[in-house]
Amino acid sequence: MTPPENLTVRNLSATSITITRIATFPAPKISSPNPITIRNFTNLGNLAHHLTAALRTAGIAPAAHPTSLNLAESAKAFEGHDVRVKVPPFHTVKTEIVVKDGDLHLHFEVENGDEPCGKFRAEMRSGSSLVHTLGTLTPHRFSGVFHQSHSHLALLSDAALNEWQTRLGDETLLSAISIPGTHNSPTCYRALPSVRCQAVGIRTQLDNGIRFFDIRCQVENNGELTLVHGAFPISLGYQVNKLQKLLDETYGFLDDHPHEAIIVSLKREGRGSATDETFAKHLREKYIEPQKDRWWLDDTHVPKLGDVRGKCILFRRFKSGDDWKVGINAEDWLYNSADTLTPGGNCRVQDFCEVIERPTIEKKIEYVKEHLERAATYVEGNPLFLNFLSGSNFWKVGCWPERVAEKVNIEMRRHFAMDHIVGRNSGDGATGVVVCDFVGERGEWDLVRLIVAMNAWVERST
């Protein structure tokens, strides 16, 4: 059995943290069924216990939870003592606190000068760590990500995900911000194999912090633009396959949150003989011109946040013709590349996506981390970094988007919590735009929270 390790705490906020107390609650014991014998064969309770355990092992029944009696017995057995461990902003400290089996409750406070201005309790379990505000009112809010296997707790300044950009100054360049995004953003519906890349819909993504949409459209004979992934519709129920429906949801969110801004990447895909220029014509006449005040269309530079609040920022992945040069120009980049610069120089992209075999996922993760390191050394004038976490192989079930995302997303949560550069002289820790598959599945948004948390360094500077 591996001996317990000392706890490492990483402060990913702009506020100094002091740990003041720890309490360990032993893991509650959950009873197991007695063996089935001739004597107890008629014991229906014991038989039901065996059946439930068998279903749980097969993945049919939910995992067992401790009863109130289990919890009460564990609560009596807790060990607690006072400590004093200071963790400065953007620092990592290995403590003398030993992580044992069970739940660890960690009390900490933040200071304004020498005076405490907020007290908190982190309840640490593997995965998310619940952080509760204690006592007096405080403007500070925290969340946590605990990796039990590494005895590592990351504490994040917890922005409300539906309006996290409100905390950043108007003069902040878009290229200096850490922005969570989604790949093939509207593909959350029942569809053909390998088409689905997302777990939840557009409005749910927006409400939980996504600010970059990757959208692919097909030109229909009547000029309408429908949503596709490659050659296939995003859904077998065609009523949701409309670009206008997606835009209306996006406009509705911006009406509710006018200080936010959303990068909307548009690209022509699908069947038919339409050219990029035809696509641009219909997009301009039917979708953008009637709502022109809702779009930022300047093609000369990457904007400041104050210039684009309440707007959709056109990220153009199509050739628009000489008479309509609009938006951030990303009309071409080297496909399946670990690092490429768009011809206009505005964007630097990692989109290695051809995951031929399962072992190729490790190469994908390596490329993602290398691109994050480039983005983290941000200086003014840098291009907008795009880092795609997505990858797939249509012909291998083990390499479909969801299976790739399972592995990549877990490793990225670990990387952002434990390793990503932030608050050093070499850069401000920006991630650029991190474009994900299958975020928000089962209500899990830690990956988005970690990306947004990297803006704490920028926030402190504005």
XYZ file of C-alpha atoms in Angstrom:
462
model
C 0.000 0.000 0.000
C 1.344 3.441 -0.975
C 2.062 5.573 2.125
C 0.094 8.849 2.404
C 1.724 11.897 0.785
C 2.014 15.469 1.949
C -0.533 17.832 0.425
C 0.577 20.310 -2.250
C -1.545 23.473 -2.573
C -1.487 25.667 -5.670
C -2.978 29.148 -5.459
C -4.275 30.126 -8.915
C -5.747 33.410 -7.680
C -4.450 36.957 -7.277
C -5.149 36.786 -3.523
C -2.825 35.528 -0.792
C -4.227 32.467 1.013
C -3.418 31.251 4.524
C -4.396 27.700 5.530
C -5.477 27.776 9.203
C -6.914 24.365 10.055
C -7.275 20.839 8.725
C -9.682 18.066 9.682
C -9.576 14.512 8.370
C -12.727 12.378 8.209
C -11.982 8.662 7.750
C -13.656 6.990 4.797
C -17.007 5.628 6.045
C -17.357 1.874 6.091
C -20.127 0.444 3.915
C -21.299 -3.005 4.852
C -21.004 -5.915 2.436
C -23.631 -8.688 2.074
C -23.116 -11.947 3.902
C -22.296 -15.009 1.774
C -25.390 -16.835 0.538
C -25.780 -20.190 2.293
C -28.557 -22.767 2.836
C -29.226 -21.236 6.255
C -29.781 -17.639 5.038
C -31.163 -18.351 1.560
C -34.585 -17.031 2.621
C -33.092 -13.764 3.938
C -34.581 -11.389 1.349
C -32.600 -8.370 2.563
C -29.284 -10.186 2.097
C -30.343 -11.453 -1.365
C -31.311 -7.906 -2.410
C -27.937 -6.654 -1.179
C -26.170 -9.240 -3.379
C -28.308 -8.336 -6.398
C -27.596 -4.614 -5.984
C -23.855 -5.270 -5.695
C -23.938 -7.387 -8.882
C -25.804 -4.671 -10.810
C -23.372 -2.042 -9.563
C -20.417 -4.113 -10.717
C -22.061 -4.397 -14.155
C -22.488 -0.618 -14.281
C -26.297 -0.813 -14.183
C -26.899 0.453 -10.660
C -25.420 3.660 -9.172
C -22.471 3.516 -6.801
C -23.229 2.980 -3.136
C -23.320 5.984 -0.810
C -22.696 5.947 2.922
C -25.769 6.102 5.100
C -26.393 8.861 7.645
C -25.272 6.401 10.313
C -22.009 5.769 8.406
C -21.394 9.497 8.184
C -22.218 10.100 11.838
C -19.792 7.386 12.924
C -17.065 8.890 10.708
C -17.729 12.414 11.976
C -17.032 11.252 15.525
C -13.668 9.890 14.407
C -12.314 13.021 12.683
C -8.851 14.350 13.434
C -8.357 18.106 13.377
C -5.639 20.596 14.302
C -4.619 24.172 13.639
C -1.894 25.031 11.124
C -0.589 28.179 9.505
C 0.574 27.801 5.909
C 0.733 30.848 3.646
C 0.370 30.369 -0.124
C 1.094 33.605 -2.067
C -0.748 34.414 -5.320
C 0.231 32.150 -8.241
C 2.502 30.039 -6.038
C 2.652 26.350 -5.167
C 3.518 25.163 -1.645
C 4.139 21.606 -0.478
C 2.754 21.461 3.056
C 3.342 19.222 6.060
C -0.314 18.148 5.855
C -0.564 14.403 5.292
C -3.378 13.198 3.008
C -4.924 9.992 4.351
C -7.860 7.926 3.154
C -11.149 9.735 3.621
C -12.266 13.343 3.291
C -9.942 16.209 4.150
C -11.492 19.519 5.179
C -9.110 22.423 4.835
C -9.902 25.842 6.329
C -8.243 28.919 4.851
C -8.590 32.690 4.878
C -7.638 35.549 2.589
C -6.215 38.873 3.686
C -6.477 42.556 2.822
C -3.188 43.895 4.093
C -2.762 42.198 7.481
C -6.496 41.836 8.124
C -8.488 38.682 7.265
C -11.289 39.527 4.826
C -12.804 36.120 4.156
C -12.844 32.605 5.606
C -13.442 29.412 3.647
C -13.603 25.630 3.964
C -12.519 23.280 1.170
C -13.970 19.760 1.299
C -11.551 17.662 -0.677
C -12.545 14.598 -2.635
C -11.030 13.296 -5.852
C -12.177 15.606 -8.641
C -13.887 18.847 -7.659
C -13.282 20.214 -4.195
C -16.289 21.999 -2.708
C -15.322 25.389 -1.250
C -17.741 27.031 1.179
C -17.652 30.660 2.313
C -17.739 30.938 6.115
C -18.732 33.773 8.419
C -18.845 37.384 7.272
C -19.637 38.570 3.781
C -16.665 38.746 1.429
C -16.333 39.584 -2.281
C -13.969 36.639 -2.761
C -15.178 33.324 -4.125
C -13.156 30.162 -4.667
C -13.503 26.743 -6.215
C -11.046 23.873 -6.055
C -9.774 20.921 -8.046
C -8.307 18.081 -5.996
C -6.228 15.295 -7.549
C -6.120 12.643 -4.854
C -3.570 10.467 -6.641
C -1.124 13.402 -6.590
C -2.200 14.826 -3.181
C -2.631 18.132 -5.007
C -5.225 20.872 -4.448
C -5.595 23.816 -6.837
C -7.598 26.755 -5.474
C -9.148 29.008 -8.131
C -10.646 32.463 -7.951
C -14.178 31.479 -8.900
C -15.700 33.738 -11.540
C -19.374 33.269 -12.352
C -19.039 31.339 -15.601
C -21.978 33.097 -17.285
C -20.230 36.490 -16.990
C -16.556 35.856 -16.383
C -15.409 38.523 -18.882
C -16.941 41.300 -16.768
C -13.926 41.028 -14.437
C -11.444 41.909 -17.197
C -10.576 45.474 -18.209
C -11.744 47.033 -21.463
C -8.130 47.517 -22.588
C -7.388 43.780 -22.435
C -6.490 42.401 -25.850
C -8.451 39.352 -26.945
C -5.155 37.586 -27.612
C -4.151 38.010 -23.937
C -7.223 36.204 -22.583
C -7.654 32.519 -21.744
C -10.831 31.525 -23.590
C -12.674 28.192 -23.388
C -14.243 27.090 -26.671
C -15.883 24.094 -28.305
C -15.112 22.201 -31.504
C -18.073 21.563 -33.826
C -20.027 23.420 -31.173
C -23.658 22.519 -32.056
C -23.080 18.755 -32.445
C -24.745 17.576 -29.229
C -27.630 15.719 -30.878
C -28.347 12.136 -31.938
C -26.404 11.771 -35.163
C -24.370 9.442 -37.327
C -21.238 7.875 -35.768
C -18.325 10.245 -35.111
C -20.447 13.360 -35.872
C -21.315 14.152 -32.255
C -18.591 16.143 -30.462
C -20.472 17.889 -27.625
C -22.506 16.821 -24.612
C -24.721 19.900 -24.218
C -26.353 22.589 -26.354
C -25.305 26.111 -27.285
C -27.085 28.046 -24.528
C -25.838 25.672 -21.830
C -22.292 26.107 -23.151
C -22.644 29.892 -23.028
C -24.081 29.858 -19.503
C -21.068 27.804 -18.410
C -18.327 29.986 -19.855
C -17.758 28.905 -23.482
C -16.795 31.964 -25.571
C -15.562 30.431 -28.845
C -17.839 28.542 -31.225
C -16.570 26.398 -34.095
C -19.429 26.206 -36.604
C -19.502 24.439 -40.000
C -22.271 25.179 -42.530
C -23.584 23.791 -45.800
C -25.165 26.040 -48.443
C -28.624 24.828 -49.467
C -30.209 25.501 -52.862
C -32.332 28.318 -51.411
C -29.282 30.009 -49.882
C -30.081 28.852 -46.351
C -27.105 27.758 -44.240
C -27.515 24.501 -42.328
C -25.230 23.067 -39.665
C -23.008 20.122 -40.585
C -19.967 18.193 -39.421
C -18.042 17.312 -42.555
C -20.497 15.840 -45.044
C -23.148 14.991 -42.440
C -25.944 16.939 -40.716
C -25.379 17.583 -37.010
C -28.635 15.829 -36.106
C -30.978 13.197 -37.456
C -33.769 15.570 -36.377
C -33.475 18.286 -38.995
C -35.357 20.971 -37.075
C -32.178 21.885 -35.126
C -29.870 22.037 -38.161
C -30.326 25.763 -38.804
C -27.631 28.419 -38.435
C -30.277 31.042 -37.655
C -31.487 29.080 -34.620
C -27.960 28.955 -33.240
C -27.412 32.680 -33.842
C -30.699 33.553 -32.157
C -29.608 31.639 -29.049
C -26.280 33.474 -29.104
C -27.921 36.891 -29.497
C -30.280 36.060 -26.623
C -27.346 35.285 -24.346
C -25.603 38.553 -25.251
C -28.813 40.481 -24.574
C -28.803 38.950 -21.088
C -25.030 39.452 -20.595
C -23.991 42.563 -22.559
C -20.442 42.659 -21.124
C -19.534 39.298 -22.684
C -18.147 38.701 -26.187
C -18.248 35.525 -28.296
C -15.873 34.505 -31.078
C -17.915 32.832 -33.836
C -15.818 30.747 -36.228
C -17.639 30.009 -39.499
C -16.469 27.553 -42.161
C -18.060 26.021 -45.276
C -18.374 22.227 -45.278
C -20.903 19.650 -46.410
C -22.219 18.534 -49.768
C -22.998 20.494 -52.910
C -21.058 22.621 -55.349
C -21.143 25.949 -53.459
C -17.868 27.849 -53.235
C -16.531 29.901 -50.339
C -17.567 33.027 -52.212
C -21.155 31.729 -52.517
C -21.119 30.866 -48.834
C -19.867 34.391 -48.009
C -22.587 36.000 -50.137
C -25.443 34.191 -48.385
C -23.898 34.644 -44.944
C -23.563 38.367 -45.552
C -27.005 38.983 -47.079
C -29.190 36.647 -45.024
C -27.493 36.489 -41.630
C -25.017 39.271 -40.858
C -26.250 42.408 -42.646
C -29.750 42.225 -41.042
C -28.050 42.072 -37.601
C -24.896 44.033 -38.376
C -24.911 45.909 -35.063
C -24.446 42.569 -33.276
C -21.157 41.752 -35.049
C -17.565 42.932 -34.859
C -16.303 42.698 -38.439
C -13.027 44.646 -38.483
C -10.341 42.687 -40.339
C -7.341 44.848 -39.500
C -6.432 43.664 -35.993
C -7.299 41.457 -33.027
C -9.568 43.680 -30.907
C -9.580 44.804 -27.291
C -12.313 43.404 -25.089
C -13.932 46.819 -24.634
C -14.464 47.100 -28.399
C -16.414 43.856 -28.669
C -18.532 43.532 -25.517
C -22.054 42.437 -26.373
C -21.006 41.316 -29.863
C -20.209 38.259 -31.935
C -16.659 38.440 -33.315
C -16.468 36.971 -36.813
C -13.637 34.454 -37.100
C -13.526 33.857 -40.849
C -12.490 30.395 -42.050
C -13.619 31.007 -45.623
C -12.504 33.115 -48.569
C -14.925 36.017 -48.793
C -13.889 37.723 -52.045
C -12.334 41.124 -52.545
C -15.514 43.101 -51.806
C -16.104 41.716 -48.277
C -12.889 41.442 -46.298
C -14.233 41.091 -42.771
C -13.461 39.548 -39.403
C -10.362 37.882 -37.993
C -8.772 36.326 -41.064
C -8.295 32.589 -40.513
C -9.322 31.520 -44.001
C -6.464 29.094 -44.308
C -4.010 27.208 -42.124
C -1.953 24.071 -42.520
C -4.285 21.141 -41.826
C -3.452 18.604 -39.095
C -0.527 20.662 -37.845
C 1.089 20.841 -34.406
C 1.901 24.531 -34.905
C 1.052 26.765 -37.833
C 0.573 30.483 -38.428
C -2.286 31.705 -40.601
C -1.168 33.592 -43.731
C -2.400 36.906 -42.312
C -0.369 36.362 -39.153
C -3.302 36.956 -36.786
C -3.646 33.368 -35.526
C -1.315 30.579 -34.442
C -2.982 27.183 -34.445
C -2.521 23.618 -33.176
C -5.095 21.347 -34.830
C -3.427 17.931 -35.044
C -6.614 15.885 -35.381
C -5.926 12.619 -37.237
C -5.802 10.222 -34.295
C -5.150 7.057 -36.286
C -4.753 4.675 -33.316
C -5.370 4.966 -29.556
C -1.622 5.474 -28.808
C -1.730 8.565 -31.079
C -3.768 10.319 -28.367
C -0.552 10.652 -26.334
C 1.049 12.511 -29.237
C -2.017 14.761 -29.399
C -1.702 15.580 -25.680
C 1.979 16.407 -26.142
C 1.171 18.833 -28.980
C -1.548 20.506 -26.889
C 0.859 21.082 -23.988
C 3.562 22.472 -26.260
C 1.111 24.966 -27.741
C -0.094 25.964 -24.268
C 3.500 26.735 -23.351
C 3.812 29.002 -26.398
C 0.626 30.815 -25.462
C 1.750 31.183 -21.840
C 4.722 33.319 -22.863
C 2.354 35.979 -24.190
C 3.640 39.462 -25.035
C 1.625 42.298 -26.575
C 1.445 41.897 -30.325
C 1.238 38.108 -30.201
C -1.272 36.422 -32.500
C -4.432 34.804 -31.171
C -3.503 31.248 -30.135
C -5.938 28.436 -30.971
C -5.390 25.039 -29.398
C -7.743 22.223 -30.473
C -8.102 19.369 -27.962
C -10.192 17.434 -30.493
C -9.204 14.478 -32.627
C -10.835 11.423 -34.198
C -10.703 8.575 -36.665
C -14.070 7.720 -38.221
C -13.008 4.123 -38.882
C -12.042 3.228 -35.291
C -14.604 3.310 -32.498
C -11.820 3.779 -29.942
C -10.803 6.977 -31.708
C -14.213 8.609 -32.087
C -14.410 12.125 -30.600
C -15.932 11.083 -27.275
C -13.294 8.416 -26.647
C -10.453 10.813 -27.473
C -11.983 13.513 -25.263
C -12.219 11.119 -22.304
C -8.454 10.843 -22.218
C -7.458 14.342 -23.355
C -9.836 16.209 -21.032
C -8.686 14.295 -17.948
C -5.055 15.060 -18.729
C -5.809 18.719 -19.451
C -7.610 19.134 -16.123
C -4.532 17.731 -14.426
C -2.180 19.920 -16.479
C -4.018 23.192 -15.807
C -4.389 22.415 -12.110
C -0.777 21.354 -11.553
C 1.606 22.419 -14.324
C 0.475 25.264 -16.577
C 2.765 28.299 -16.339
C 1.113 31.316 -14.737
C 2.413 34.456 -13.061
C 6.063 34.105 -14.015
C 8.354 36.604 -15.711
C 8.278 34.502 -18.875
C 4.631 35.305 -19.519
C 1.207 35.907 -18.080
C -0.038 32.327 -18.253
C -2.620 32.907 -20.984
C -3.848 29.740 -22.659
C -5.262 31.342 -25.793
C -8.451 29.758 -27.098
C -8.713 26.153 -25.878
C -11.161 24.328 -28.168
C -12.688 21.276 -26.447
C -14.885 18.268 -27.144
C -17.485 16.938 -24.674
C -17.215 19.571 -21.941
C -20.133 19.811 -19.521
C -20.899 16.098 -19.640
C -22.827 15.113 -16.485
C -22.533 18.730 -15.326
C -18.716 18.590 -15.163
C -17.241 22.038 -15.953
C -13.881 21.885 -14.135
C -11.902 22.093 -17.383
C -13.677 25.347 -18.287
C -13.227 26.704 -14.737
C -9.500 26.026 -14.911
C -9.114 27.793 -18.269
C -11.079 30.817 -17.029
C -9.031 30.849 -13.801
C -5.874 31.494 -15.836
C -7.202 35.025 -16.408
C -6.499 35.915 -12.760
C -3.039 37.199 -13.733
C -4.500 39.387 -16.489
C -7.283 40.536 -14.149
C -4.734 41.663 -11.556
C -2.923 43.712 -14.196
C -6.033 45.604 -15.398
